[in-house]
Amino acid sequence: MSVEKQSELYSGKAKTVYKTDDPARLILHFRDDTSAFDGQKIEQFSRKGEINNKFNAFIMEKLAAAGIPTHFERLLSAQESLVKHLEMFPVECVVRNISTGSLCRRLGVQEGLDLEPPVFEFFLKNDALHDPMINEYHICTFGWASMEQVERMKEYTFKINDILKSLFLGAGLLLVDYKLEFGDYQGQVVLGDEFTLDGCRLWDVETREKLDKDRFRQGLGGVVEAYEEVARRLGTPL
Ligand code: CDP
């Protein structure tokens, strides 16, 4: 079934979203841009858009096969995918299995601790406010989502943790932390946005080498090479 790309709906830091002739479907275009520190550091990496598009498709299909409702429908081209048009909740769901990043900065805890149980955090999607941390009461009180939707987001986020931790461990990778976004599709909570190496941290299980966007944040180099290495280990078709 063919789908016609129409006007741009929204352009984010690494993806542009287009309307289609079907109001219930959108096209995601994964660009080569990478940004960090609230968009203060931006760089283009050739092939990154294509790698992220294909990696996201691979992960979304694994999650769907394990019973998680996702917006992903199919790959359209090297850098584009067709997705369901969700009404996004303006919140980010973060799960942490190992301490690092903002958790350590905020709470002064040591880096690299195994977190058991894993830590769950909500953040408000608001660049001007630098995505402040919030809890379920803020979400319900301000109408960003209902308590039932909050519970569903937590349930799916933890289920995804079990699925992906074991998928990555099988490829010699530790899933350190990750961020997910959900939306409403015809009354159901559905996983939206993306799961790529831009939004998670993956470390080599033996050496703890960083194989994710921290290579860009920290100026370590080899960003695209690391993304390709992860895809290769998982058998993601690129
Ligand atoms: O990146 P930073 O250390 O500031 O934030 P974090 O809270 O430690 O990030 C936790 C996880 O969520 C990391 O895997 C980030 O890549 C991801 N994240 C994201 O993808 N987008 C955000 N706006 C915030 C976090």
XYZ file of N, CA and C and ligand atoms in Angstrom, residues 92 94 96 100-103 105-106 121 123 131 177-179 198-201 217, ligand 1:
85
model
N 9.002 11.937 29.239
C 10.009 10.935 28.898
C 10.087 9.937 30.046
N 12.458 7.195 31.730
C 13.858 6.746 31.763
C 13.997 5.595 32.757
N 17.013 3.094 34.507
C 18.467 2.998 34.704
C 18.799 1.673 35.379
N 24.897 6.358 36.070
C 25.777 7.232 35.289
C 24.989 8.497 34.944
N 25.616 9.422 34.222
C 24.913 10.593 33.680
C 24.280 11.465 34.747
N 23.058 11.939 34.448
C 22.432 12.937 35.315
C 22.103 12.381 36.703
N 21.911 11.064 36.811
C 21.625 10.465 38.127
C 22.793 10.740 39.074
N 25.167 13.068 38.706
C 25.332 14.518 38.926
C 24.330 15.034 39.955
N 23.081 14.530 39.870
C 22.009 15.038 40.717
C 22.106 14.543 42.152
N 12.420 6.994 36.159
C 12.223 8.446 36.312
C 11.360 8.989 35.180
N 10.526 12.586 33.092
C 10.952 13.957 32.819
C 9.900 14.622 31.948
N 13.961 20.014 30.386
C 13.384 18.703 30.729
C 13.466 18.386 32.228
N 21.119 2.510 30.511
C 19.882 3.277 30.706
C 19.285 3.626 29.350
N 18.045 4.104 29.354
C 17.393 4.466 28.087
C 16.178 5.333 28.360
N 15.744 5.994 27.310
C 14.588 6.893 27.389
C 13.533 6.461 26.370
N 21.000 6.923 20.090
C 20.939 8.325 20.523
C 20.225 8.445 21.864
N 19.410 7.460 22.224
C 18.550 7.597 23.408
C 18.768 6.536 24.455
N 19.875 5.814 24.339
C 20.175 4.821 25.383
C 21.677 4.798 25.603
N 22.111 4.117 26.639
C 23.539 3.890 26.846
C 23.796 2.390 26.815
N 28.770 13.008 23.009
C 28.714 13.966 24.128
C 30.101 14.224 24.692
O 22.229 12.533 29.020
P 22.196 12.944 30.466
O 23.271 12.351 31.296
O 22.018 14.411 30.656
O 20.802 12.387 30.937
P 20.350 11.099 31.715
O 19.163 11.537 32.493
O 21.478 10.462 32.470
O 19.889 10.125 30.540
C 19.383 8.848 30.801
C 19.186 8.125 29.482
O 18.110 8.738 28.767
C 20.391 8.200 28.548
O 20.482 6.965 27.851
C 20.060 9.313 27.597
O 20.652 9.098 26.323
C 18.546 9.233 27.515
N 17.926 10.547 27.302
C 17.476 10.916 26.040
O 17.571 10.125 25.104
N 16.894 12.134 25.838
C 16.748 12.995 26.840
N 16.173 14.171 26.600
C 17.195 12.658 28.123
C 17.780 11.426 28.326
